């Protein structure tokens, strides 16, 4: 996993403390029961803290898995 | 605080600890406000498991009304304009038409009356922290934004009237919104996009600010008990020994009014029960001449003791602490010299050292606020007004006791009166004394108002406060005992006594009264030795002939054997009411 993925995994550990490390890369709103709308917004804010960037609430609905968020962040960080 | 840190703090709560339950009442989706409030409370209560629950019902008023019979420790209320009328909510489709403004004001009045009534029904002992609206009003009034409209001002007036009412009745602690909005980091409080998309109207930093202040109001830190101040270039401008006592200044004309403000603050704190002492390297005669000046704003009778000499200030601080009989961590030391601050800090590691910022008005204002924040009190009791005088009296007591033919004859002639009040459980001073006393404290346990209510409402409770006076003057309420009677056995869970009251045999008189008034043949003490309760440990060693290291039992015969002669007149108050 690249550095962005490792840092994102750290964000997942903070928001979903009961999620095992091995489960994080495949985590999605379908597989994680605790991933509700509140957790999704919390995740966005934790990612903003970690990566020092502004997330757009319009993207919230699309960013429903670790993989999608990872890809989104890679693009954002490349642009930056 | 960042949200990541907040989540980590809440997750670090001890799993099996006693819960501290708070209802968060707000009319919007609490989201980060809830997370930050949990985190700030958890930081203040590391041995508890903080549980913050959003109000169960839709509106803020309903959430508050739903708490009247709930078993909770506190309620945090984040009031916003939208709670007063839906049309003040950006998410509402309600009209902003011509007739709306007057109707909104009328609705707001009714809603605030409803909130005040709901707050008045919250069980006593449950703390209520109230944040008044922090967000801007929507642009619905007919005036341009730079002009305050009549209706907007009416709304503000209603809000302040409501807040003054709940504060006056001591039913809620109201957050100072101006201070909250000034707090760093600077930035907007309102996030329209978040409000419309998620229901949370606060920016993340603003949610943290509101949460931190609500947490402070729910679990306020113990106020500092005393301030020790330097004189030259601190209490006044100039070196008195060099320019002469008549030429040091603290006034506008001399551009030294910052020192005058500092004097006024110390005088005000002294009147409200904060001890003020002086540690200065100076000539005592010169200092006395300055304090004789008619224009001095901190009057000499508001200061005790004055340690004015040419020796190290840490020594002066030691003597002041000894006179006050309090620990260094309860005190702030103010000086304009970083070197003096460092010297005192090295000898008294717990003391809070504050640099007086000469000629820096921004830093000066910050220091004035810092001192008020550290020493400020929610309520001022009659005992607070007595404190300095009783310390002075205590010093006179010790001097005369030392000079008396025998300590016994001195106590016999002191004309002491000890008053036991058996109906005091709900008095704020009682819990305040329990929570701030260290040296004569049975186990060092601190109580929230809800904990205290629970302790004092157990079956067959006994809660007694002790007041003392003698021919040197009154000490006010100086001790509290709380526990329960189980037949011929009394279990004491809390016993504290102010250090001002040591060496007067009040502790023995208290035990005697407890044995006699309850008919107990033995007392179980829920004793825990702490690093600070050495004086109580010594007392127990003298009474039992042993050094208890944990909870223990004292038999009445054992106490009678060890009890010295007691010379106090004894009064009992409210006994009939307390025992039904």
Short mmCIF file of N, CA, C and O in Angstrom, two decimals, chain A residues 14 17 38 41-42 45-46 49 56-58, chain B residues 2-4 7 11 31-32 193-194 197-198:
data_model
loop_
_atom_site.label_atom_id
_atom_site.label_comp_id
_atom_site.label_asym_id
_atom_site.label_seq_id
_atom_site.Cartn_x
_atom_site.Cartn_y
_atom_site.Cartn_z
N UNK A 14 -9.25 5.32 13.21
CA UNK A 14 -9.78 6.29 14.17
C UNK A 14 -11.31 6.29 14.14
O UNK A 14 -11.97 6.33 15.18
N UNK A 17 -12.88 2.07 15.20
CA UNK A 17 -11.85 1.42 16.03
C UNK A 17 -12.03 -0.10 16.12
O UNK A 17 -11.08 -0.80 16.46
N UNK A 38 -23.43 9.56 9.77
CA UNK A 38 -22.62 10.31 10.73
C UNK A 38 -21.15 9.92 10.60
O UNK A 38 -20.25 10.77 10.55
N UNK A 41 -19.53 11.47 7.50
CA UNK A 41 -19.13 12.89 7.66
C UNK A 41 -17.91 12.99 8.58
O UNK A 41 -16.99 13.77 8.33
N UNK A 42 -17.92 12.17 9.62
CA UNK A 42 -16.76 12.17 10.53
C UNK A 42 -15.51 11.77 9.75
O UNK A 42 -14.44 12.38 9.91
N UNK A 45 -14.07 14.59 7.78
CA UNK A 45 -13.37 15.58 8.61
C UNK A 45 -12.03 15.04 9.08
O UNK A 45 -11.04 15.78 9.13
N UNK A 46 -11.99 13.76 9.41
CA UNK A 46 -10.71 13.15 9.83
C UNK A 46 -9.72 13.18 8.65
O UNK A 46 -8.53 13.47 8.83
N UNK A 49 -8.28 16.60 8.32
CA UNK A 49 -7.21 16.79 9.31
C UNK A 49 -5.91 16.14 8.85
O UNK A 49 -4.84 16.73 8.90
N UNK A 56 -15.17 17.88 -0.24
CA UNK A 56 -16.42 18.49 -0.69
C UNK A 56 -17.58 17.57 -0.29
O UNK A 56 -17.59 16.38 -0.65
N UNK A 57 -18.53 18.15 0.44
CA UNK A 57 -19.67 17.34 0.89
C UNK A 57 -20.46 16.76 -0.29
O UNK A 57 -21.16 15.76 -0.14
N UNK A 58 -20.33 17.39 -1.46
CA UNK A 58 -21.02 16.86 -2.63
C UNK A 58 -20.49 15.47 -3.01
O UNK A 58 -21.17 14.70 -3.68
N UNK B 2 -8.45 18.81 17.16
CA UNK B 2 -8.86 18.26 15.87
C UNK B 2 -9.82 17.09 16.11
O UNK B 2 -9.78 16.45 17.16
N UNK B 3 -10.60 16.80 15.09
CA UNK B 3 -11.60 15.73 15.26
C UNK B 3 -10.91 14.38 15.50
O UNK B 3 -11.40 13.55 16.29
N UNK B 4 -9.74 14.17 14.89
CA UNK B 4 -9.02 12.90 15.08
C UNK B 4 -8.63 12.74 16.55
O UNK B 4 -8.82 11.67 17.15
N UNK B 7 -11.70 11.98 18.68
CA UNK B 7 -12.13 10.58 18.59
C UNK B 7 -11.21 9.68 19.41
O UNK B 7 -11.67 8.77 20.10
N UNK B 11 -12.25 7.38 22.60
CA UNK B 11 -12.02 5.92 22.54
C UNK B 11 -11.11 5.44 23.67
O UNK B 11 -11.07 4.25 23.97
N UNK B 31 -23.58 15.91 15.37
CA UNK B 31 -22.35 15.48 14.69
C UNK B 31 -21.08 15.79 15.50
O UNK B 31 -20.90 15.27 16.57
N UNK B 32 -20.22 16.66 14.95
CA UNK B 32 -18.92 16.91 15.60
C UNK B 32 -19.07 17.58 16.97
O UNK B 32 -18.20 17.44 17.83
N UNK B 193 -23.13 25.26 3.83
CA UNK B 193 -23.17 24.01 3.05
C UNK B 193 -23.34 22.80 3.99
O UNK B 193 -24.16 21.91 3.74
N UNK B 194 -22.56 22.79 5.06
CA UNK B 194 -22.69 21.70 6.02
C UNK B 194 -24.10 21.68 6.61
O UNK B 194 -24.70 20.62 6.78
N UNK B 197 -26.45 20.36 3.89
CA UNK B 197 -26.20 18.96 3.49
C UNK B 197 -26.31 17.98 4.65
O UNK B 197 -26.79 16.87 4.48
N UNK B 198 -25.82 18.38 5.82
CA UNK B 198 -25.72 17.41 6.93
C UNK B 198 -26.58 17.78 8.13
O UNK B 198 -26.81 16.93 9.00
#
